[in-house]
Coordinates of C-alpha atoms in Angstrom, one line a residue:
M1397 CA -48.3 -224.8 105.8
R1398 CA -51.8 -225.6 104.3
P1399 CA -52.5 -229.1 103.1
F1400 CA -51.8 -229.6 99.4
E1401 CA -55.4 -230.7 98.8
E1402 CA -56.6 -227.2 99.9
I1403 CA -54.1 -225.6 97.5
V1404 CA -55.6 -227.7 94.6
A1405 CA -59.2 -226.8 95.6
S1406 CA -58.4 -223.1 96.0
H1407 CA -56.4 -222.6 92.8
G1408 CA -57.3 -225.5 90.5
A1409 CA -59.8 -223.6 88.4
T1410 CA -57.4 -220.7 87.9
V1411 CA -54.6 -223.0 86.8
L1412 CA -57.0 -224.8 84.4
R1413 CA -58.0 -221.5 82.8
V1414 CA -54.4 -220.5 82.5
C1415 CA -53.5 -223.9 80.9
R1416 CA -56.5 -223.4 78.4
A1417 CA -55.2 -220.0 77.4
V1418 CA -51.7 -221.3 76.8
V1419 CA -52.4 -224.6 75.0
G1420 CA -56.1 -224.6 74.3
P1421 CA -58.9 -226.7 75.7
A1422 CA -57.8 -230.0 74.1
D1423 CA -54.5 -230.2 76.1
A1424 CA -55.4 -228.1 79.1
E1425 CA -56.3 -231.0 81.4
D1426 CA -52.9 -232.7 80.7
A1427 CA -51.1 -229.4 81.5
W1428 CA -53.2 -229.0 84.6
S1429 CA -52.3 -232.5 85.8
E1430 CA -48.6 -231.9 85.1
T1431 CA -48.8 -228.6 86.9
F1432 CA -50.1 -230.2 90.1
L1433 CA -47.7 -233.2 89.9
S1434 CA -44.8 -230.8 89.7
A1435 CA -46.2 -228.6 92.4
L1436 CA -46.8 -231.5 94.8
K1437 CA -43.1 -232.5 94.5
A1438 CA -41.9 -228.9 95.2
Y1439 CA -44.6 -227.9 97.8
P1440 CA -42.8 -229.1 100.9
G1441 CA -39.8 -226.9 100.2
L1442 CA -41.9 -223.8 99.3
P1443 CA -40.7 -220.8 101.4
E1444 CA -43.2 -219.5 103.9
G1445 CA -45.1 -216.4 102.6
T1446 CA -44.8 -217.3 99.0
N1447 CA -47.6 -216.2 96.7
V1448 CA -49.0 -219.7 96.0
E1449 CA -51.2 -218.6 93.2
A1450 CA -48.3 -216.9 91.3
W1451 CA -46.1 -219.9 92.0
L1452 CA -48.7 -222.3 90.5
V1453 CA -49.3 -220.0 87.5
T1454 CA -45.5 -220.1 86.9
I1455 CA -45.5 -223.9 87.0
A1456 CA -48.7 -224.0 84.8
H1457 CA -47.0 -221.8 82.3
R1458 CA -44.0 -224.0 82.0
R1459 CA -46.0 -227.3 82.0
A1460 CA -48.4 -226.0 79.4
L1461 CA -45.5 -225.0 77.2
D1462 CA -44.1 -228.5 77.7
V1463 CA -47.4 -230.2 76.8
G1464 CA -47.8 -227.9 73.7
R1465 CA -44.3 -228.8 72.5
A1466 CA -44.9 -232.5 73.0
R1467 CA -48.1 -232.3 71.0
T1468 CA -46.3 -230.7 68.1
R1469 CA -43.7 -233.4 68.1
R1470 CA -46.2 -236.3 67.8
A1471 CA -47.0 -237.6 64.4
V1472 CA -50.7 -237.6 63.4
P1473 CA -51.5 -240.5 61.1
T1474 CA -53.9 -239.7 58.3
D1475 CA -55.2 -241.5 55.2
V1476 CA -55.9 -238.3 53.2
L1477 CA -53.9 -235.1 53.2
P1478 CA -56.0 -232.0 53.7
E1479 CA -56.3 -229.8 50.6
R1480 CA -55.9 -226.6 52.6
A1481 CA -54.2 -225.5 55.8
D1482 CA -55.7 -226.0 59.2
A1483 CA -58.4 -223.3 59.7
R1484 CA -56.8 -222.3 63.1
S1485 CA -53.6 -221.2 61.3
D1486 CA -55.5 -219.2 58.7
P1487 CA -55.5 -215.5 59.6
Q1488 CA -58.8 -215.0 57.7
N1489 CA -60.5 -217.4 60.1
R1490 CA -62.7 -215.2 62.2
D1491 CA -64.0 -217.7 64.7
P1492 CA -65.7 -215.8 67.5
D1493 CA -64.8 -218.5 70.1
L1494 CA -62.6 -217.0 72.7
W1495 CA -60.1 -219.9 72.8
A1496 CA -59.7 -219.7 69.1
A1497 CA -59.2 -216.0 69.2
L1498 CA -56.6 -216.3 72.0
E1499 CA -54.8 -219.0 70.1
R1500 CA -54.2 -216.5 67.2
L1501 CA -52.4 -214.0 69.5
P1502 CA -48.6 -214.0 69.8
D1503 CA -47.4 -216.1 72.8
K1504 CA -46.4 -213.1 75.0
Q1505 CA -49.7 -211.4 74.4
R1506 CA -51.8 -214.5 75.1
H1507 CA -49.8 -215.4 78.2
A1508 CA -49.9 -211.8 79.6
L1509 CA -53.7 -211.7 79.1
A1510 CA -54.2 -215.1 80.7
Y1511 CA -52.0 -214.4 83.7
H1512 CA -53.5 -210.9 84.3
H1513 CA -57.2 -211.3 83.4
I1514 CA -57.7 -215.0 84.1
A1515 CA -55.3 -215.6 86.9
G1516 CA -55.5 -212.1 88.3
L1517 CA -51.7 -211.7 88.7
P1518 CA -50.1 -208.2 88.9
F1519 CA -47.8 -207.2 86.1
T1520 CA -44.8 -207.4 88.3
E1521 CA -45.3 -211.1 88.8
I1522 CA -46.2 -211.6 85.1
A1523 CA -42.9 -210.0 84.2
V1524 CA -41.0 -212.6 86.2
I1525 CA -42.9 -215.5 84.5
L1526 CA -42.4 -214.0 81.0
G1527 CA -38.9 -212.9 81.6
N1528 CA -39.5 -209.2 80.8
S1529 CA -40.3 -205.9 82.6
P1530 CA -43.6 -205.1 84.2
D1531 CA -44.1 -202.4 81.5
A1532 CA -43.5 -204.9 78.8
A1533 CA -45.9 -207.3 80.4
R1534 CA -48.5 -204.5 80.7
R1535 CA -47.9 -203.6 77.1
A1536 CA -48.3 -207.2 75.9
A1537 CA -51.6 -207.5 77.7
A1538 CA -52.9 -204.2 76.3
D1539 CA -51.8 -205.2 72.8
G1540 CA -53.4 -208.6 73.1
M1541 CA -56.7 -207.0 74.4
K1542 CA -56.7 -204.5 71.5
T1543 CA -56.2 -207.4 69.0
L1544 CA -59.0 -209.4 70.6
R1545 CA -61.3 -206.5 70.4
R1546 CA -60.4 -206.0 66.7
Y1547 CA -61.1 -209.7 66.0
Y1548 CA -64.5 -209.5 67.6
A1549 CA -65.3 -206.2 65.8
E1550 CA -64.5 -207.9 62.5
D1551 CA -66.6 -210.9 63.5
D1552 CA -69.6 -208.6 64.2
I1553 CA -69.2 -206.9 60.8
A1554 CA -68.9 -210.2 59.0

């Protein structure tokens, strides 16, 4: 079995990109740290021949969701209430930034895109992570890509 430090060096960047796609850049590092803490505990019992990258992406998916949920539960003190909704939740917000565009996608589409195009996982493994079929994972990724293209086309027109 490879030393855990090699696993982190080999797959750390991919895990960070997946975390960014799931929770955004602000919380990605926390999710990344949580991923590797969880992986370190489980690594000694990992069966021989396991696809380590897919295993890490699965952990990253779960930890990123946990970090995202924790963020939404925290109170944010403020002196003045905003007069309008957060721009990220406004469907008319056409920010060309990739992370902002990904954030606007439905969860399944965003996750399928991240796992396939960022982590490079096959749809059979994505289906296991998302709890659906390979065809559904492929469809979610295709729909997400179509939506991203539409967002960027609208940005170019505006």
